Every structure is written in structure tokens, then in C-alpha cells.
PDB file of C-alpha atoms in Angstrom:
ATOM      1  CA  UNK A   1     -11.718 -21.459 -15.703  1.00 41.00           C
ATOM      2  CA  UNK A   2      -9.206 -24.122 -14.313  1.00 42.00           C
ATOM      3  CA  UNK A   3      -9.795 -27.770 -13.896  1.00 41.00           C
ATOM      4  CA  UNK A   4     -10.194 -29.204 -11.117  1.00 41.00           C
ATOM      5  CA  UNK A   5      -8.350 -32.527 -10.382  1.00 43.00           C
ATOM      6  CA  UNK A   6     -11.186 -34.200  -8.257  1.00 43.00           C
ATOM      7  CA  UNK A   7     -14.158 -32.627 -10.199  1.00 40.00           C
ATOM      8  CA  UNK A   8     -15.669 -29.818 -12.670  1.00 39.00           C
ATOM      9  CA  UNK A   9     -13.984 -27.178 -13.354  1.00 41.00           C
ATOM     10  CA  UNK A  10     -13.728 -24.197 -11.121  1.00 42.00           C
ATOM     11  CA  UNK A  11     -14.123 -20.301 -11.838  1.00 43.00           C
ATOM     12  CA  UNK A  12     -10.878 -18.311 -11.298  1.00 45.00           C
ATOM     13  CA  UNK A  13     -10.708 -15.502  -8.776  1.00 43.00           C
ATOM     14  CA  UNK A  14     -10.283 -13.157 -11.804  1.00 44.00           C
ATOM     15  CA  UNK A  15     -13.719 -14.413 -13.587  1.00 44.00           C
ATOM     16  CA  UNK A  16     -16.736 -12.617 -13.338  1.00 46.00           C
ATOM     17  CA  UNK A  17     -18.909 -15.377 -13.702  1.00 47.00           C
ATOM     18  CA  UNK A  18     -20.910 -15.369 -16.942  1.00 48.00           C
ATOM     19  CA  UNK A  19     -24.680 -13.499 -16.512  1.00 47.00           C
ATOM     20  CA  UNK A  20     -26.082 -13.389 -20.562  1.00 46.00           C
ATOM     21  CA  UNK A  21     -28.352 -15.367 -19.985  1.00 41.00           C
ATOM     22  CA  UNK A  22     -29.799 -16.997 -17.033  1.00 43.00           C
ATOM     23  CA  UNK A  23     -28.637 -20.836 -17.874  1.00 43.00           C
ATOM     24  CA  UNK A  24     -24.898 -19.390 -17.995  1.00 45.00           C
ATOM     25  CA  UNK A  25     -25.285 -17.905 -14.679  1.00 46.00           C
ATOM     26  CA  UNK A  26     -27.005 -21.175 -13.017  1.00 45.00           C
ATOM     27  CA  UNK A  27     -23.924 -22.932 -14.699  1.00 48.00           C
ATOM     28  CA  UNK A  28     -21.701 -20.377 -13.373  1.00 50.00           C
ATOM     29  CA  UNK A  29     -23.399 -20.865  -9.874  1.00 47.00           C
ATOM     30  CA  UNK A  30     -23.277 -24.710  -9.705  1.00 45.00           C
ATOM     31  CA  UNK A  31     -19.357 -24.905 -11.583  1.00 49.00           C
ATOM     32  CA  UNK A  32     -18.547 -22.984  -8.389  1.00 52.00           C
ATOM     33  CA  UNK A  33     -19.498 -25.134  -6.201  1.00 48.00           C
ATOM     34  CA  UNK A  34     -22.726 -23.133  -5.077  1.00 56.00           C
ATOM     35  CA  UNK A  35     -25.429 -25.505  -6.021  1.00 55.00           C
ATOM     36  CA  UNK A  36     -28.466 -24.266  -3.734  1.00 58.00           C
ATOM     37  CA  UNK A  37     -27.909 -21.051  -4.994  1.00 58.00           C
ATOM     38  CA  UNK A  38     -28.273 -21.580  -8.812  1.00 62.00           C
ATOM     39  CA  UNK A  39     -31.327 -22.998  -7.886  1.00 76.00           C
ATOM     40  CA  UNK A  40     -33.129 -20.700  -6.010  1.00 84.00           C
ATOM     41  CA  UNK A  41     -34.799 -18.057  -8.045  1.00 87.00           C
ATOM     42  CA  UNK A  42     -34.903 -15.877  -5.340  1.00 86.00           C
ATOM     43  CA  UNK A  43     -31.130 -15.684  -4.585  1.00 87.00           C
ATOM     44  CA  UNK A  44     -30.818 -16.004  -8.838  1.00 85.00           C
ATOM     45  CA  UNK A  45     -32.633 -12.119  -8.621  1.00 89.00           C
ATOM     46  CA  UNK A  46     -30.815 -11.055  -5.730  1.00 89.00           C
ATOM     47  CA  UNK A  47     -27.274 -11.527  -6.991  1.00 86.00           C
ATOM     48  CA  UNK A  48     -28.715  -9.854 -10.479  1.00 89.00           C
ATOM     49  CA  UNK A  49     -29.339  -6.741  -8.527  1.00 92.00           C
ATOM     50  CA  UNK A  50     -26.302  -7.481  -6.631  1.00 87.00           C
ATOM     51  CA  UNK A  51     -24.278  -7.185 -10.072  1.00 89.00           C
ATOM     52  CA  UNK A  52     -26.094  -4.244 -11.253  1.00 92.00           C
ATOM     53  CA  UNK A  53     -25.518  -2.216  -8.080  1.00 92.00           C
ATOM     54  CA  UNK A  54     -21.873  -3.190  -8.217  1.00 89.00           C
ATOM     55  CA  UNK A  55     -21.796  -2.145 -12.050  1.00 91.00           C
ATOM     56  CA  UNK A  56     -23.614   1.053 -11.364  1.00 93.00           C
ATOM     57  CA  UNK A  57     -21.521   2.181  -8.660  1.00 91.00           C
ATOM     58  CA  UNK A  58     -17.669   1.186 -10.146  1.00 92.00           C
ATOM     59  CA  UNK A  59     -19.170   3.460 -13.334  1.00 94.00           C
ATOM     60  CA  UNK A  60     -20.605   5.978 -10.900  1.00 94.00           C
ATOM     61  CA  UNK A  61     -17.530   6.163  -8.879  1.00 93.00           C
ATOM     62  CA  UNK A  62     -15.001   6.165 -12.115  1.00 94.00           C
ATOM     63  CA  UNK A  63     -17.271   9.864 -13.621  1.00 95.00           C
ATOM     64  CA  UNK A  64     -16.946  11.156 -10.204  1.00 94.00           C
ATOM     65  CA  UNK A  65     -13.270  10.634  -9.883  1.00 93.00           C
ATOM     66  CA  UNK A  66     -13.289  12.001 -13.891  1.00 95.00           C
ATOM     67  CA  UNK A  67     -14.921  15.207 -12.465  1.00 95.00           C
ATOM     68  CA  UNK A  68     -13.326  16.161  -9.766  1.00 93.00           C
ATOM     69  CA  UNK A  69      -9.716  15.239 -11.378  1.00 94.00           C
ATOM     70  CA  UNK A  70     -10.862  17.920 -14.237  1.00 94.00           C
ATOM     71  CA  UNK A  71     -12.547  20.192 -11.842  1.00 92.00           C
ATOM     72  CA  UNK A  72      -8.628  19.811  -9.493  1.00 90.00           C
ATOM     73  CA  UNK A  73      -6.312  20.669 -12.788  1.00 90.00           C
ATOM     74  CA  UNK A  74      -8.901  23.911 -13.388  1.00 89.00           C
ATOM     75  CA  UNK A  75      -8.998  25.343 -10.678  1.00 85.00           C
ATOM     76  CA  UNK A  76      -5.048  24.872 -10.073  1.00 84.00           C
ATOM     77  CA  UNK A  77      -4.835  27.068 -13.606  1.00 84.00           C
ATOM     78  CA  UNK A  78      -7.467  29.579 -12.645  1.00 82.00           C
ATOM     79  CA  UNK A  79      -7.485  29.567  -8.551  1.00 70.00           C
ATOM     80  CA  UNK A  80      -6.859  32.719  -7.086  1.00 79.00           C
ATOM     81  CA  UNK A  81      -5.312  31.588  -3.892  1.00 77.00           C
ATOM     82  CA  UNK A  82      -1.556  31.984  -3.543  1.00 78.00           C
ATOM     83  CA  UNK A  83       0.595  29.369  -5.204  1.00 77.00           C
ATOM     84  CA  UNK A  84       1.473  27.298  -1.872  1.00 73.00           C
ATOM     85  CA  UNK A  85      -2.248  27.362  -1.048  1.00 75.00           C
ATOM     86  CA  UNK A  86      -3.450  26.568  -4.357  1.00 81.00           C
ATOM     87  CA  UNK A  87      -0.748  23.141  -4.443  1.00 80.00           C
ATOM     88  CA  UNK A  88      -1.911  21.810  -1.006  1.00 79.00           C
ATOM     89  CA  UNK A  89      -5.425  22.261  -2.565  1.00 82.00           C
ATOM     90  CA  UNK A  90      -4.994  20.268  -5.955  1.00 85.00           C
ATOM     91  CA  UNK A  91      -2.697  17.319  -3.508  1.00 85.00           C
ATOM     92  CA  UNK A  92      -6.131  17.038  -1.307  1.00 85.00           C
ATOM     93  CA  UNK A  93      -8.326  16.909  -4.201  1.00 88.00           C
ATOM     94  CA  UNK A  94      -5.844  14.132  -6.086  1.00 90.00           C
ATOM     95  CA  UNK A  95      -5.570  12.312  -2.484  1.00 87.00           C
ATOM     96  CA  UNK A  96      -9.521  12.680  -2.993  1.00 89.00           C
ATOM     97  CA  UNK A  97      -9.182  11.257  -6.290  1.00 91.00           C
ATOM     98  CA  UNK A  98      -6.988   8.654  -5.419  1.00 89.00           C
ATOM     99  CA  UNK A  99      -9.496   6.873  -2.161  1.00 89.00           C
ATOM    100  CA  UNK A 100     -12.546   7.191  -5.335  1.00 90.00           C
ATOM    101  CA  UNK A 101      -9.968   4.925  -7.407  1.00 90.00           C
ATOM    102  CA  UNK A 102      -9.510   3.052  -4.554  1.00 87.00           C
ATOM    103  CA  UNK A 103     -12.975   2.255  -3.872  1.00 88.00           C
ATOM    104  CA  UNK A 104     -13.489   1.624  -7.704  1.00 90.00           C
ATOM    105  CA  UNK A 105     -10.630  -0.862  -7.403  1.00 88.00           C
ATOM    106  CA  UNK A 106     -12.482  -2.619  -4.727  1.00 85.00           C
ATOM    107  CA  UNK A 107     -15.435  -2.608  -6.587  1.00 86.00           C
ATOM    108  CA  UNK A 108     -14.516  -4.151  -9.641  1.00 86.00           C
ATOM    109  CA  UNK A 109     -12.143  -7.023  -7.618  1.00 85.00           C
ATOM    110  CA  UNK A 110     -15.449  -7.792  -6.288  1.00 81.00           C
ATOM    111  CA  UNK A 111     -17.086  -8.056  -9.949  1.00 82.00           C
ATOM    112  CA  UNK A 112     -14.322  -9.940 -10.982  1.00 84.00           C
ATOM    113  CA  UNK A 113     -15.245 -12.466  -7.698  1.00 80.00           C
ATOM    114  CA  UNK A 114     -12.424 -11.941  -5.502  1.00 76.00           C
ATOM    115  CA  UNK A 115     -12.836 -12.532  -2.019  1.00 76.00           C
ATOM    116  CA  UNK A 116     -12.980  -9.475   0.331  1.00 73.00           C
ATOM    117  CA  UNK A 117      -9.915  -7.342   0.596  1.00 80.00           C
ATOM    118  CA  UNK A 118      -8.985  -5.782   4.015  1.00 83.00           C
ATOM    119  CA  UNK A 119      -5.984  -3.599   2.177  1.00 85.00           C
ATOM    120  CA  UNK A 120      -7.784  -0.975   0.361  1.00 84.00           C
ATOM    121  CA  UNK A 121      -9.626   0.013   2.776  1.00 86.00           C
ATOM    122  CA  UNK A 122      -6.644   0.373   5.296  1.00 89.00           C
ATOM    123  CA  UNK A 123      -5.144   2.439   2.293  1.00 88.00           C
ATOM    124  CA  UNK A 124      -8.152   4.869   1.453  1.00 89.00           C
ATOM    125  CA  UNK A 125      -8.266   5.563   5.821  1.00 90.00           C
ATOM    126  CA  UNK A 126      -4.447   6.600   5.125  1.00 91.00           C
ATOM    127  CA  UNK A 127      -5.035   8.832   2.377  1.00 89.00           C
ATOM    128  CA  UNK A 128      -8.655  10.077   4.026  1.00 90.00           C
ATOM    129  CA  UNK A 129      -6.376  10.685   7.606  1.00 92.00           C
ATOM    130  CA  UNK A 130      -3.520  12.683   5.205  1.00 89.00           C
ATOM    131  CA  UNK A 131      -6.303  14.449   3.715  1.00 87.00           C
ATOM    132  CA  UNK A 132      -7.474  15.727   6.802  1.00 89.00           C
ATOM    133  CA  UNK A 133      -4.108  16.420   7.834  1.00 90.00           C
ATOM    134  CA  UNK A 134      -3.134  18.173   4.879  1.00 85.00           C
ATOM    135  CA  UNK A 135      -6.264  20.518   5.735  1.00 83.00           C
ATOM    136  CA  UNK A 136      -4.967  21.319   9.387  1.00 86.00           C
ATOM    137  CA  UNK A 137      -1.938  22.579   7.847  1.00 84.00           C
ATOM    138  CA  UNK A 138      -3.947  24.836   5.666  1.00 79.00           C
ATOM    139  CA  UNK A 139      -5.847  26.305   8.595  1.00 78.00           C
ATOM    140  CA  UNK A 140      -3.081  26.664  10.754  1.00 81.00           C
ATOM    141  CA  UNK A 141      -1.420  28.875   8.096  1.00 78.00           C
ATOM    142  CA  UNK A 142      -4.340  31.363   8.794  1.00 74.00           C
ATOM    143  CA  UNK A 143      -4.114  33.846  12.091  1.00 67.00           C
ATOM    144  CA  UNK A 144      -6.195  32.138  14.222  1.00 75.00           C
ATOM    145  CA  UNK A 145      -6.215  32.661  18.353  1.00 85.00           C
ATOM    146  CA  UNK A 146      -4.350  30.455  20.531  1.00 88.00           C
ATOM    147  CA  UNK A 147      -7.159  28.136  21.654  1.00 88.00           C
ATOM    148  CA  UNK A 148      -7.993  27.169  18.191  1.00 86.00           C
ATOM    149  CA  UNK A 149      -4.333  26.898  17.194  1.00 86.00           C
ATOM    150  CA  UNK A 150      -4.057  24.171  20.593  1.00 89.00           C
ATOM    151  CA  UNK A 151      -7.082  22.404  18.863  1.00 90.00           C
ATOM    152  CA  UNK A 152      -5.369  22.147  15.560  1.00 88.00           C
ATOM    153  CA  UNK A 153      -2.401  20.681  17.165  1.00 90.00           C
ATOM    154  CA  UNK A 154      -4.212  18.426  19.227  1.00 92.00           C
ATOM    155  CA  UNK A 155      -5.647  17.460  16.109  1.00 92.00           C
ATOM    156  CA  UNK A 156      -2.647  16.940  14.317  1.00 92.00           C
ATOM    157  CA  UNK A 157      -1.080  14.397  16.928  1.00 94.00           C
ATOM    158  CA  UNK A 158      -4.496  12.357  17.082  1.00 94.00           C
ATOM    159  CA  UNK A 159      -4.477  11.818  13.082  1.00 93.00           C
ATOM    160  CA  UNK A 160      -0.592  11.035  13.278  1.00 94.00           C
ATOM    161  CA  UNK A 161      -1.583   8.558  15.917  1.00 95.00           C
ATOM    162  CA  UNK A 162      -4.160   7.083  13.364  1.00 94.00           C
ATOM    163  CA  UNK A 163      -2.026   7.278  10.685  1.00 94.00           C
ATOM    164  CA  UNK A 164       0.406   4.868  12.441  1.00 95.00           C
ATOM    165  CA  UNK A 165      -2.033   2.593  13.824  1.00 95.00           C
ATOM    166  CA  UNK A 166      -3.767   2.447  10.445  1.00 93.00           C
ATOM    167  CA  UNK A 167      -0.258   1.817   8.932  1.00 94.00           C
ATOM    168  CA  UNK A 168       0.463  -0.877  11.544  1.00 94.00           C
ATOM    169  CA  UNK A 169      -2.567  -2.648  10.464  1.00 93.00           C
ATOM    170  CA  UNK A 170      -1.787  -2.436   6.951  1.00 91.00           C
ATOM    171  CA  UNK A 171       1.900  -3.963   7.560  1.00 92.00           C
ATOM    172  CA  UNK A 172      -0.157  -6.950   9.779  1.00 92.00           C
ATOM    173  CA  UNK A 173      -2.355  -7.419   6.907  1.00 88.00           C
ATOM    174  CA  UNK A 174       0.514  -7.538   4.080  1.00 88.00           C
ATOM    175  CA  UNK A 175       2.451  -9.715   6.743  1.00 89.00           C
ATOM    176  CA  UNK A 176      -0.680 -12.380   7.611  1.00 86.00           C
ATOM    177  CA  UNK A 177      -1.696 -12.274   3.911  1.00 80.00           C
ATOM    178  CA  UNK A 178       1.720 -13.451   2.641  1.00 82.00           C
ATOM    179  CA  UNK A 179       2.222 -15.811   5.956  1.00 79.00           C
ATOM    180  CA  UNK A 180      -1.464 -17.130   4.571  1.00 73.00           C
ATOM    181  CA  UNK A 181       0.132 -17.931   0.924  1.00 73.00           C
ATOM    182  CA  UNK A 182       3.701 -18.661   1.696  1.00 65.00           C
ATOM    183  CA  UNK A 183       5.472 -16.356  -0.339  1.00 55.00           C
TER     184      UNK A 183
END
């Protein structure tokens, strides 16, 4: 909490406001400013289930990025694809691994209260786009006629054309954000 120069004090960015009991989370609700809302049972309930979706998933999404990082370092050990093949596969499943963290990240900024973030989700369409790429490549490797090899390529200059836009919009982002903040 920081004080506030004209008034009560104010909950961080960082703090997840206080939910043990009801009272704390009314408190919570009218220190930051949102009055109406600590008062309103309804809206009390909703951003209960609101916190218990958001604590479900970031736990759901933190096993599942457990798994399949185990279930990647197996299968790299006991795969029985050739050694190039079996490395692009364990770099798409960590690139998997990584947009899961990315979305738990997310997640738990938005537990923590943080106002929505455009970033991660410009960087989980990058790694999602490299993913894909990454999986061209693979099927290119394999004999394949010359129609479907066109297709691949084709394929492979639309997701580097996404991967640059996507890119560009991340560097606008960074770029407004620290125009927003002065740094």
C-alpha cells in the first residue's frame, strides 16, 4: 500500500488485494477507489469467482507446462526419430512450454492487479508463429511432391510476414509504453 497525498491510501499495482474475509475485500474495494463496487454484493460474488477462475487456471496452466516440459526431456532421451528430428521436436515443445509460461505470467500480473498487458500476448503469437514455422521445416525435410512443397513455402513467407508484423507491433508497444512513462 502507498499513501496517497490527497487521501487514503492506495493499493499498489503489485497487491493482490486482500480476500480472507469479506470486510478486507470491501476495504480493499473502497481503499481503491472503487466504492460502488464494495458495495454491491452482486459484483462482491462476481469478482470472488473472478479470483478463483484466475487462481485455478495460473495453477492449471503451471501442471500443464510441468507435464509437457517432463513429457519434452523423455521423449528427447527415448525418441526414436533421428537426432536432428528429435532437437527440432523438444525446441517446439519448449517454445510450447514457454507461450504456457507466458500465459501463466499474464495470469498472475492480473492476480497481482496489474492493468492489462498488450506485450505477452504479442510475445506468445511470436513463439506460436516460430512454432509453426519450426514445423514447416520438419515437413519439408520429408519427400513430398512439388505442389505440397509450393504450399509449404508459401507458408513459410506468410508466417515470416507475421512474424515481422507481430514484431513491429511489439517494438510500437515497448516504444508507446516507455513514451507513456518517460523513461
Amino acid at each position: 500500500m502507498s499513501e496517497s497525498v490527497d487521501g487514503p491510501p492506495r493499493a499498489d499495482k503489485a497487491d493482490a488485494p486482500d480476500q480472507s474475509s469479506p470486510s478486507k475485500l470491501a476495504e480493499t474495494l473502497v481503499d481503491t477507489g472503487d466504492a460502488q463496487r464494495a458495495d454491491n454484493p452482486a459484483l462482491r460474488l462476481l469478482s470472488r469467482i473472478e479470483w478463483v477462475l484466475l487462481y485455478g487456471t495460473a495453477l492449471v496452466l503451471l501442471l500443464v507446462g510441468a507435464v509437457v516440459l517432463v513429457l519434452t526431456v523423455a521423449e528427447a532421451f527415448r525418441g526414436n526419430l533421428a537426432v536432428p528430428d528429435r532437437l527440432i521436436l523438444v525446441i517446439e515443445d519448449l517454445l510450447l512450454v514457454l507461450i504456457i509460461m507466458e500465459i501463466f505470467v499474464t495470469v498472475l500480473a492480473s492476480l497481482r492487479g496489474a492493468r492489462f498487458m498488450l506485450e505477452p500476448f504479442l510475445l506468445v503469437a511470436v513463439i506460436a508463429v516460430v512454432r509453426h514455422i519450426l514445423s514447416l521445416v520438419v515437413r519439408l525435410s520429408v519427400v513430398q511432391t512439388e505442389a505440397e512443397v509450393r504450399t509449404r513455402l508459401v507458408e513459410l513467407v506468410v508466417d515470416a510476414g507475421v512474424v515481422v508484423a507481430l514484431v513491429a507491433a511489439l517494438v510500437v508497444n515497448r516504444w508507446s509504453t516507455r513514451r507513456h512513462t518517460g523513461d
